PDB file of C-alpha atoms in Angstrom:
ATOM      1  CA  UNK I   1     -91.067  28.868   0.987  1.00 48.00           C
ATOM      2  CA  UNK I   2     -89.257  32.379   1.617  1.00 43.00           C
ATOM      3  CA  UNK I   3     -87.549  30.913   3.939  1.00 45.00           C
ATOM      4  CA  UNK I   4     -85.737  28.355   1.852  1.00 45.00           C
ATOM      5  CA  UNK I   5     -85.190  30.480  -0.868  1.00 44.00           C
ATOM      6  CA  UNK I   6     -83.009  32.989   1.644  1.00 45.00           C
ATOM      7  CA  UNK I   7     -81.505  30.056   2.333  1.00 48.00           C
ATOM      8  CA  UNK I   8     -80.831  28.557  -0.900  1.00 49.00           C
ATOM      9  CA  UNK I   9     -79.593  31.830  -1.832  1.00 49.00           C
ATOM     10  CA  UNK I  10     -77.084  32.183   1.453  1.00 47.00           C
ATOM     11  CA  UNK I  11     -75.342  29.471   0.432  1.00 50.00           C
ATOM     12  CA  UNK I  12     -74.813  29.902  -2.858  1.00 49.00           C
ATOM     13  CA  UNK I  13     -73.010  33.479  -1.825  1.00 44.00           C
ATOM     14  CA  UNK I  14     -71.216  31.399   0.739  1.00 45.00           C
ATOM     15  CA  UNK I  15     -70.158  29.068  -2.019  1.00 51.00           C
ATOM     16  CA  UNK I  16     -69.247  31.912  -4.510  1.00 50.00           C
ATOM     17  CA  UNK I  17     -66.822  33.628  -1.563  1.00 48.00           C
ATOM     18  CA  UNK I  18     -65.028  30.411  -1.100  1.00 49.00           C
ATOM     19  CA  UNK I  19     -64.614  30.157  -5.059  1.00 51.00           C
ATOM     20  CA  UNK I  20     -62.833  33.263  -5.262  1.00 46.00           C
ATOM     21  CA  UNK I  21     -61.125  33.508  -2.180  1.00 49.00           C
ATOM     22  CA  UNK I  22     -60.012  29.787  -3.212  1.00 46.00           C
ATOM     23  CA  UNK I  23     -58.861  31.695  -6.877  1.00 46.00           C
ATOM     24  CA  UNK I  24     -56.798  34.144  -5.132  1.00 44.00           C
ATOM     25  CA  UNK I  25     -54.801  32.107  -2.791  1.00 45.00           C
ATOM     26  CA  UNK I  26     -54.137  30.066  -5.987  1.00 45.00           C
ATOM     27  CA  UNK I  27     -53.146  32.701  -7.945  1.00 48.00           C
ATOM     28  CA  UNK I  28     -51.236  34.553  -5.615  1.00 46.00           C
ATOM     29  CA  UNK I  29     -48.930  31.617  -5.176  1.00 47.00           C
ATOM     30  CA  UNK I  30     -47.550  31.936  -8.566  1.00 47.00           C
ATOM     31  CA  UNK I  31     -46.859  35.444  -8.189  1.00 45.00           C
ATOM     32  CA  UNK I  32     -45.376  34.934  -5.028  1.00 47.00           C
ATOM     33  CA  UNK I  33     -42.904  32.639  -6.251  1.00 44.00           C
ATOM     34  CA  UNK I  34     -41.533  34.902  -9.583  1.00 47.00           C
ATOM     35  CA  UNK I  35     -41.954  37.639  -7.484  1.00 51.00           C
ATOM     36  CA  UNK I  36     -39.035  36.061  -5.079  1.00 51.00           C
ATOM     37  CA  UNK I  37     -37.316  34.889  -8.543  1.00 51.00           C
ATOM     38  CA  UNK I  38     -37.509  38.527  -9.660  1.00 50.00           C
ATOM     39  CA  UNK I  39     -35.849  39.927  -6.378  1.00 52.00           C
ATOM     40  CA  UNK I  40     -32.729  37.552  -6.317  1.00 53.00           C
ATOM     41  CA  UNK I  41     -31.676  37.513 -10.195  1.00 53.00           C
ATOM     42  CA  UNK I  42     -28.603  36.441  -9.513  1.00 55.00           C
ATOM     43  CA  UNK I  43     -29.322  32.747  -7.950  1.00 53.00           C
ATOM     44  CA  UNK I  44     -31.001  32.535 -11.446  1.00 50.00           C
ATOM     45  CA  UNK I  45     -27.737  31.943 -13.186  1.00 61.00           C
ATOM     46  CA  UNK I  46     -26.288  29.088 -13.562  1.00 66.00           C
ATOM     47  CA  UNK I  47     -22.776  28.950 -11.859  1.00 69.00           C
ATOM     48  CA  UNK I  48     -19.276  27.778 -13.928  1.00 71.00           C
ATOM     49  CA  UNK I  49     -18.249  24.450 -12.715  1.00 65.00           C
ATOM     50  CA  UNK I  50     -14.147  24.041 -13.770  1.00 69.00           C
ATOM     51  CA  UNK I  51     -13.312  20.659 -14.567  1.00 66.00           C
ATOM     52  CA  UNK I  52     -10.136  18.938 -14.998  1.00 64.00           C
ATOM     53  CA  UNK I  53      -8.524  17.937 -18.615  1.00 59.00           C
ATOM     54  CA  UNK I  54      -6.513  15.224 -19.215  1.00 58.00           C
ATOM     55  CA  UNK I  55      -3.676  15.912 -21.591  1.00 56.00           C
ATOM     56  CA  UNK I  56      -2.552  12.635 -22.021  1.00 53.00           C
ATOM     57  CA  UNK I  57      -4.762  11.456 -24.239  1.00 49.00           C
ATOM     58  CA  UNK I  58      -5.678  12.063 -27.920  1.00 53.00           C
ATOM     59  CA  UNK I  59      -9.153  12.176 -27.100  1.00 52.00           C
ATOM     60  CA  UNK I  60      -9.355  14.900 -24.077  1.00 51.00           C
ATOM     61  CA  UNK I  61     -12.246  14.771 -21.766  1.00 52.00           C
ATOM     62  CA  UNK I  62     -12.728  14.724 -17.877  1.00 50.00           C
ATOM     63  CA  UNK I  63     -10.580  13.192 -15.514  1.00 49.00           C
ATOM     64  CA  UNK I  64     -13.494  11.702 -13.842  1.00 48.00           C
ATOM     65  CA  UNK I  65     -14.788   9.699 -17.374  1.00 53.00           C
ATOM     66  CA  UNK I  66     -11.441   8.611 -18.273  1.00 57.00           C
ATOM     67  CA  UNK I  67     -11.857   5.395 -19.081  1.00 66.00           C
ATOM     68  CA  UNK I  68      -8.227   4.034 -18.145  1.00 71.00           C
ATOM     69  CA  UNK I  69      -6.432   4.654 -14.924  1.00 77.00           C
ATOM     70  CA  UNK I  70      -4.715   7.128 -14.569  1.00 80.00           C
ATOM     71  CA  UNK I  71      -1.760   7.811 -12.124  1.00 81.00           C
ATOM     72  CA  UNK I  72      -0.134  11.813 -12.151  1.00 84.00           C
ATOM     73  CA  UNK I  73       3.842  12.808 -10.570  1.00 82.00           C
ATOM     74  CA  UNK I  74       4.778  16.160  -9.945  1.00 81.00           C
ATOM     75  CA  UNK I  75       7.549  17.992  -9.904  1.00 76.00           C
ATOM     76  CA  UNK I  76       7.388  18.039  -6.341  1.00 79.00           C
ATOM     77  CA  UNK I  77       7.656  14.080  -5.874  1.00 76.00           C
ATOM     78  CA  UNK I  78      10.996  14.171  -7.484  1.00 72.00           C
ATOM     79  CA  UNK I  79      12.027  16.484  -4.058  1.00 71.00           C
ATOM     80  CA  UNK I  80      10.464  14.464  -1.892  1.00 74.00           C
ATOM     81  CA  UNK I  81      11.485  10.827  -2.597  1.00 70.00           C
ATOM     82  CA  UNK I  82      15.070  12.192  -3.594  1.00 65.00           C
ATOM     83  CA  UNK I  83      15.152  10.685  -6.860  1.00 68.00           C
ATOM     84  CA  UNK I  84      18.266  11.172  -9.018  1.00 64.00           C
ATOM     85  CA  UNK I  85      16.171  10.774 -12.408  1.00 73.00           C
ATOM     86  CA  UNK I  86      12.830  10.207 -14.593  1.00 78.00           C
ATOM     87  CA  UNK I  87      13.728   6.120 -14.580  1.00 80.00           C
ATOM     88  CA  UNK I  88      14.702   6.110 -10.635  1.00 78.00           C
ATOM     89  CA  UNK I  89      10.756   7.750  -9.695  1.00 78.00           C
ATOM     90  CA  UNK I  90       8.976   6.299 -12.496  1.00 82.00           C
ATOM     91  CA  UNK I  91      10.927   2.710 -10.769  1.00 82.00           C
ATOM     92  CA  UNK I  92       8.699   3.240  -7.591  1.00 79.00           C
ATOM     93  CA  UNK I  93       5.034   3.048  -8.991  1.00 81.00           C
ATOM     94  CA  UNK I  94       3.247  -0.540  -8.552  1.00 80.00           C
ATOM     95  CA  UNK I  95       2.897  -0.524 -12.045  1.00 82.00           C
ATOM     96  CA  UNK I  96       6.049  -0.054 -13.578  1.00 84.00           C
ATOM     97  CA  UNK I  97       8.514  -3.058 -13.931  1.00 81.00           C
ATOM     98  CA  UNK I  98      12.327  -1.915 -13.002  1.00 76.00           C
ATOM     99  CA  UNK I  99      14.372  -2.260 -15.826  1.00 68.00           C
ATOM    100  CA  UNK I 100      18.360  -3.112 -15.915  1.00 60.00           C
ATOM    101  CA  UNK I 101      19.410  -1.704 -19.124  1.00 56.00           C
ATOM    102  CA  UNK I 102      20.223   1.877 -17.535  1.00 52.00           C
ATOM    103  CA  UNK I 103      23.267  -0.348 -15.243  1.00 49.00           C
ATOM    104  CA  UNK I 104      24.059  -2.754 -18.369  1.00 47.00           C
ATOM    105  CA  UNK I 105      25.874  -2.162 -21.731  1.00 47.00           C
ATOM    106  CA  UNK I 106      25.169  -5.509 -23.076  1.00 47.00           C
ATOM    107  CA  UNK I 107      22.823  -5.831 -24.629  1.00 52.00           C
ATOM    108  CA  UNK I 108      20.925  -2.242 -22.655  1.00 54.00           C
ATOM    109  CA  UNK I 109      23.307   0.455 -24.109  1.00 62.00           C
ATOM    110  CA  UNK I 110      23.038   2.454 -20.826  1.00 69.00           C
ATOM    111  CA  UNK I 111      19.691   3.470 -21.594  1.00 78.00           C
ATOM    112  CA  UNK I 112      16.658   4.208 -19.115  1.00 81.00           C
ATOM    113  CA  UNK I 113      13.333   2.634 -20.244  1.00 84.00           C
ATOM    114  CA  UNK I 114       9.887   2.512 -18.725  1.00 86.00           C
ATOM    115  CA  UNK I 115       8.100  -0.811 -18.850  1.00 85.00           C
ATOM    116  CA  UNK I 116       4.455  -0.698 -17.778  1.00 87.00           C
ATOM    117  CA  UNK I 117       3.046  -4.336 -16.406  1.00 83.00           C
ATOM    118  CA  UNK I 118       6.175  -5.806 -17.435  1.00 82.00           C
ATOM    119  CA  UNK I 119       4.796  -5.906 -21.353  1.00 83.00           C
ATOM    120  CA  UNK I 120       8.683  -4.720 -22.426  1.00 82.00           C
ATOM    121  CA  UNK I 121       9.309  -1.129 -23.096  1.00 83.00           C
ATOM    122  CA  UNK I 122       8.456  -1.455 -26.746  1.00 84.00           C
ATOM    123  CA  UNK I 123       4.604  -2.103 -25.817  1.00 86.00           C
ATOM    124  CA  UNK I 124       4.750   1.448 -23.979  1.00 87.00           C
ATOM    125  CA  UNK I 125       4.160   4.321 -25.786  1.00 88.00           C
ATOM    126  CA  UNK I 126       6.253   7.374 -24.525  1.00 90.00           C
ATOM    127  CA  UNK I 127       5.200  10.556 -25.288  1.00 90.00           C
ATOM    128  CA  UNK I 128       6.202  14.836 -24.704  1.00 91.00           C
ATOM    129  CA  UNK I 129       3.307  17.671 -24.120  1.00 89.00           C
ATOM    130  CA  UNK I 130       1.472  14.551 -25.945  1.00 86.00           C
ATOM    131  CA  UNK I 131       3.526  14.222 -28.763  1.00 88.00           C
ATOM    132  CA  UNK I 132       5.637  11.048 -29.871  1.00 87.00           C
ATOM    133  CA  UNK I 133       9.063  10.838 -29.191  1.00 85.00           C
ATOM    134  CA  UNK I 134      11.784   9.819 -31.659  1.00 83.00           C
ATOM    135  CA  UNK I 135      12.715   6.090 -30.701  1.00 82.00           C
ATOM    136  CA  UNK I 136      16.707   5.944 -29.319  1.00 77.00           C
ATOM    137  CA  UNK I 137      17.018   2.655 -30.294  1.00 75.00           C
ATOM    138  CA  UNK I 138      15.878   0.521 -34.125  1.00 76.00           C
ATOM    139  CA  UNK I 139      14.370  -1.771 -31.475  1.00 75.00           C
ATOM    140  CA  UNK I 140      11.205   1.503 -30.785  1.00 76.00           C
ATOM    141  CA  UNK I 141      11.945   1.925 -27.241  1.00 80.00           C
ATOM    142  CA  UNK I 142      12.134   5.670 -25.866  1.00 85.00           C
ATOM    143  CA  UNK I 143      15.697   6.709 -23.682  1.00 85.00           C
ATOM    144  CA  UNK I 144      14.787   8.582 -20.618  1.00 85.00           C
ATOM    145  CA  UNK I 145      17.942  10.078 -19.773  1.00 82.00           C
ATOM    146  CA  UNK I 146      17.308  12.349 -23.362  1.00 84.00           C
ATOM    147  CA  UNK I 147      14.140  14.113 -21.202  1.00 85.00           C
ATOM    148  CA  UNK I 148      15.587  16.942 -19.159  1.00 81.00           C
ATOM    149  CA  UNK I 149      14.377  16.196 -15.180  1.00 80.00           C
ATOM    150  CA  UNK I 150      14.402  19.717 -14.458  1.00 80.00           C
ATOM    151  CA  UNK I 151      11.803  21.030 -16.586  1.00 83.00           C
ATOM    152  CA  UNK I 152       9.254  18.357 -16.470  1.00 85.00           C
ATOM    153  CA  UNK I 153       5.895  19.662 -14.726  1.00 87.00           C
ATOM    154  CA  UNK I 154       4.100  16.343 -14.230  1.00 87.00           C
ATOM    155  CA  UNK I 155       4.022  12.462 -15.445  1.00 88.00           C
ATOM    156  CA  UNK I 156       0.824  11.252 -16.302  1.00 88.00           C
ATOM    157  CA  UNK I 157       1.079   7.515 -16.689  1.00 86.00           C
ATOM    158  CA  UNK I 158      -1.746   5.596 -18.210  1.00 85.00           C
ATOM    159  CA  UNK I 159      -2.306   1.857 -17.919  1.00 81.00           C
ATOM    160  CA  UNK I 160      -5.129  -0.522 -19.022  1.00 73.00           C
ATOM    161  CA  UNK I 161      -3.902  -0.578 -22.560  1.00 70.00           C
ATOM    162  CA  UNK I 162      -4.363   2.532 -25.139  1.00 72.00           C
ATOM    163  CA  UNK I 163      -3.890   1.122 -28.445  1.00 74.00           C
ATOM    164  CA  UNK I 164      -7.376   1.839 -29.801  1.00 76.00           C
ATOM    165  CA  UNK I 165      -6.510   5.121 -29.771  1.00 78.00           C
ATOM    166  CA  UNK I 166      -2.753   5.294 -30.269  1.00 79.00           C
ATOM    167  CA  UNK I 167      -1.995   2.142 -31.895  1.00 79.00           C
ATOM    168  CA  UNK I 168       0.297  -0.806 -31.357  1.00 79.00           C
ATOM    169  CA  UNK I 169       2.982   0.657 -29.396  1.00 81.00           C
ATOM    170  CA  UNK I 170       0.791   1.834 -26.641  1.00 82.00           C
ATOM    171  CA  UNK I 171      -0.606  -1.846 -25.861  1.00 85.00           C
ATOM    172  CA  UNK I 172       0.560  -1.994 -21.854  1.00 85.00           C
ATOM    173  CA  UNK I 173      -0.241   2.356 -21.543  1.00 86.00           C
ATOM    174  CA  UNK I 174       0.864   5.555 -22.378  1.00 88.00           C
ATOM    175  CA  UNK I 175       3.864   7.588 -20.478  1.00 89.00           C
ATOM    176  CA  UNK I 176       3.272  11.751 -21.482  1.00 90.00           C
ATOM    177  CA  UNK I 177       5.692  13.623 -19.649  1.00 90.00           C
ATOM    178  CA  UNK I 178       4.659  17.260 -19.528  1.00 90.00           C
ATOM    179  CA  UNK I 179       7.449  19.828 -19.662  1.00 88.00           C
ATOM    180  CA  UNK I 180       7.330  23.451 -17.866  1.00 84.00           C
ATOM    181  CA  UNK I 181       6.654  26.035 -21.285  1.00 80.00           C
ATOM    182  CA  UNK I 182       6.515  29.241 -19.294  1.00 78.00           C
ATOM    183  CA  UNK I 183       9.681  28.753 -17.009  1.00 79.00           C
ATOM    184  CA  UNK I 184      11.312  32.129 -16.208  1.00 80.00           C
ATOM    185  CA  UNK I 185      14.475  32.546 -14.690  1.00 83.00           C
ATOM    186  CA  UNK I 186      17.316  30.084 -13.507  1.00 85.00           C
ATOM    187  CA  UNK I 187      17.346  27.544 -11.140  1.00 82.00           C
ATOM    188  CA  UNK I 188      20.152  25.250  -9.927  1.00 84.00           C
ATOM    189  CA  UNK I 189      20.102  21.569  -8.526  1.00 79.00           C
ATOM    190  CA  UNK I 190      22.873  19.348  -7.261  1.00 80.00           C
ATOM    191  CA  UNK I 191      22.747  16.310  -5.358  1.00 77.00           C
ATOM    192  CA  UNK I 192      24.862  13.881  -3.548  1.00 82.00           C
ATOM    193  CA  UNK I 193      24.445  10.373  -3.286  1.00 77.00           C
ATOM    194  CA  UNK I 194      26.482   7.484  -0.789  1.00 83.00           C
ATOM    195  CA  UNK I 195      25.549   4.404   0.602  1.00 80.00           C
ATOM    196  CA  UNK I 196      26.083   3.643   4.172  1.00 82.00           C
ATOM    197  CA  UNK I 197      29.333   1.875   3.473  1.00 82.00           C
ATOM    198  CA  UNK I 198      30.717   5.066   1.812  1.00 80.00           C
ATOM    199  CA  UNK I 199      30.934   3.531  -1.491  1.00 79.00           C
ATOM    200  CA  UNK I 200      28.912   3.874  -5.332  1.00 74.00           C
ATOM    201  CA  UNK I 201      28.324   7.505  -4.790  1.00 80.00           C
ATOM    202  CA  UNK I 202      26.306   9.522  -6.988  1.00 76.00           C
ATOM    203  CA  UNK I 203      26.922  13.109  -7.735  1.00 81.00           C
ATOM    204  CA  UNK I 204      24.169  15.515 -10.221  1.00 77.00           C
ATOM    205  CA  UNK I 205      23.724  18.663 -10.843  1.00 80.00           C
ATOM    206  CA  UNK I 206      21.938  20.734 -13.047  1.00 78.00           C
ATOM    207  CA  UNK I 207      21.613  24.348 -14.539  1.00 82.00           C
ATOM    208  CA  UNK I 208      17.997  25.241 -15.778  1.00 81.00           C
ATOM    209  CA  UNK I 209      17.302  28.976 -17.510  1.00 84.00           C
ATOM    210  CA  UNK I 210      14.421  30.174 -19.348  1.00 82.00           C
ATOM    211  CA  UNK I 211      12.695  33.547 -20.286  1.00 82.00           C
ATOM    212  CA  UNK I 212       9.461  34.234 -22.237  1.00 79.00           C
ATOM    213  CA  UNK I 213       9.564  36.532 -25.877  1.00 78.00           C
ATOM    214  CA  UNK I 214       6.732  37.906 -27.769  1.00 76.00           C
ATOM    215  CA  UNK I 215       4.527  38.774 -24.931  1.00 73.00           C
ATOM    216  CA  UNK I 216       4.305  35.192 -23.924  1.00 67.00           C
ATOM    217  CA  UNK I 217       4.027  33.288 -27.505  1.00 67.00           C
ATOM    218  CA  UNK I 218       7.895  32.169 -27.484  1.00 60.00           C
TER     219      UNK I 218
END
């Protein structure tokens, strides 16, 4: 009867020590892991993710949610392809229809006019820094040539129809041409133009100068 008791009792210490070793390892683990928190606070904080704003739209969000497509032009593109004007690089994207009224005075006027899936260039909405621009013609229709080439920055060129957010006129997409506001200094560009045959040559050039005031505000 002794016996068993000892060994009743011998097990229930047995038990007890794996209990609380059992407690420890469990509660060590916790500390453990603030304890390697508390040494590196630094991966703690979350980490500021830019993103990328369209300007080109009333409602600005992400480039990545924008619900219409969207194709940008840089400055850049205008050096590349050689491009004489805003109408002439505009002309090259798959979803801009070529126009004839910039080589026609009857019934075009001379002017240059974007037309976006071949809607007409009333149905496109034109717009500068994402403002409206003052139609150059009763019909609504925005000239080109009155945007200076030299100081635009980029052409953002929306398609899939905008009129729920700016109305009628922007039924086919929106055009916003964004202009360089902190040029500084002066910059000259001429070009040359002839065909093979030595005839319809084209000859440009252009003086740009700028300078900011007011510690940067004008």
């Amino acid at each position: 009867m002794t016996e068993t008791k000892g060994i009743t009792r011998k097990a229930a210490l047995l038990s007890s020590a794996a209990t609380l070793t059992a407690g420890l390892i469990l509660g060590a683990a916790p500390f453990a892991l603030a304890q390697q928190q508390g040494d590196n606070p630094d991966q703690a904080e979350e980490e500021e993710i830019e993103q990328i704003v369209v300007t080109g739209s009333r409602i600005v969000r992400p480039e990545l949610t924008s619900p219409s497509p969207l194709t940008v032009v840089g400055a850049e593109d205008f050096q590349v392809t050689g491009t004489i004007n805003t109408e002439a690089l505009l002309n090259q994207l798959p979803q801009v229809i070529p126009g004839v009224t910039q080589f026609s005075n009857n019934p075009g006027g001379g002017v240059a006019t974007v037309d976006l899936r071949g809607l007409g260039s009333v149905r496109t909405l034109v717009l500068v820094n994402g403002r409206r621009v003052v139609p150059s013609d009763p019909l609504g229709f925005v000239d080109l040539n009155n945007i200076p080439a030299p100081l635009i920055k980029r052409v953002e060129t929306i398609t899939g129809g905008a009129s729920a957010v700016y109305g009628s006129d922007a039924i086919s997409g929106v055009v916003n041409f964004i202009l360089k506001d902190d040029f500084e200094g002066a910059e000259i560009n001429a070009m040359y133009r002839v065909t093979s045959r030595g005839d319809s040559a084209v000859k440009t050039a252009s003086l740009t100068v700028g300078g900011n005031f007011a510690d940067g505000r004008g």
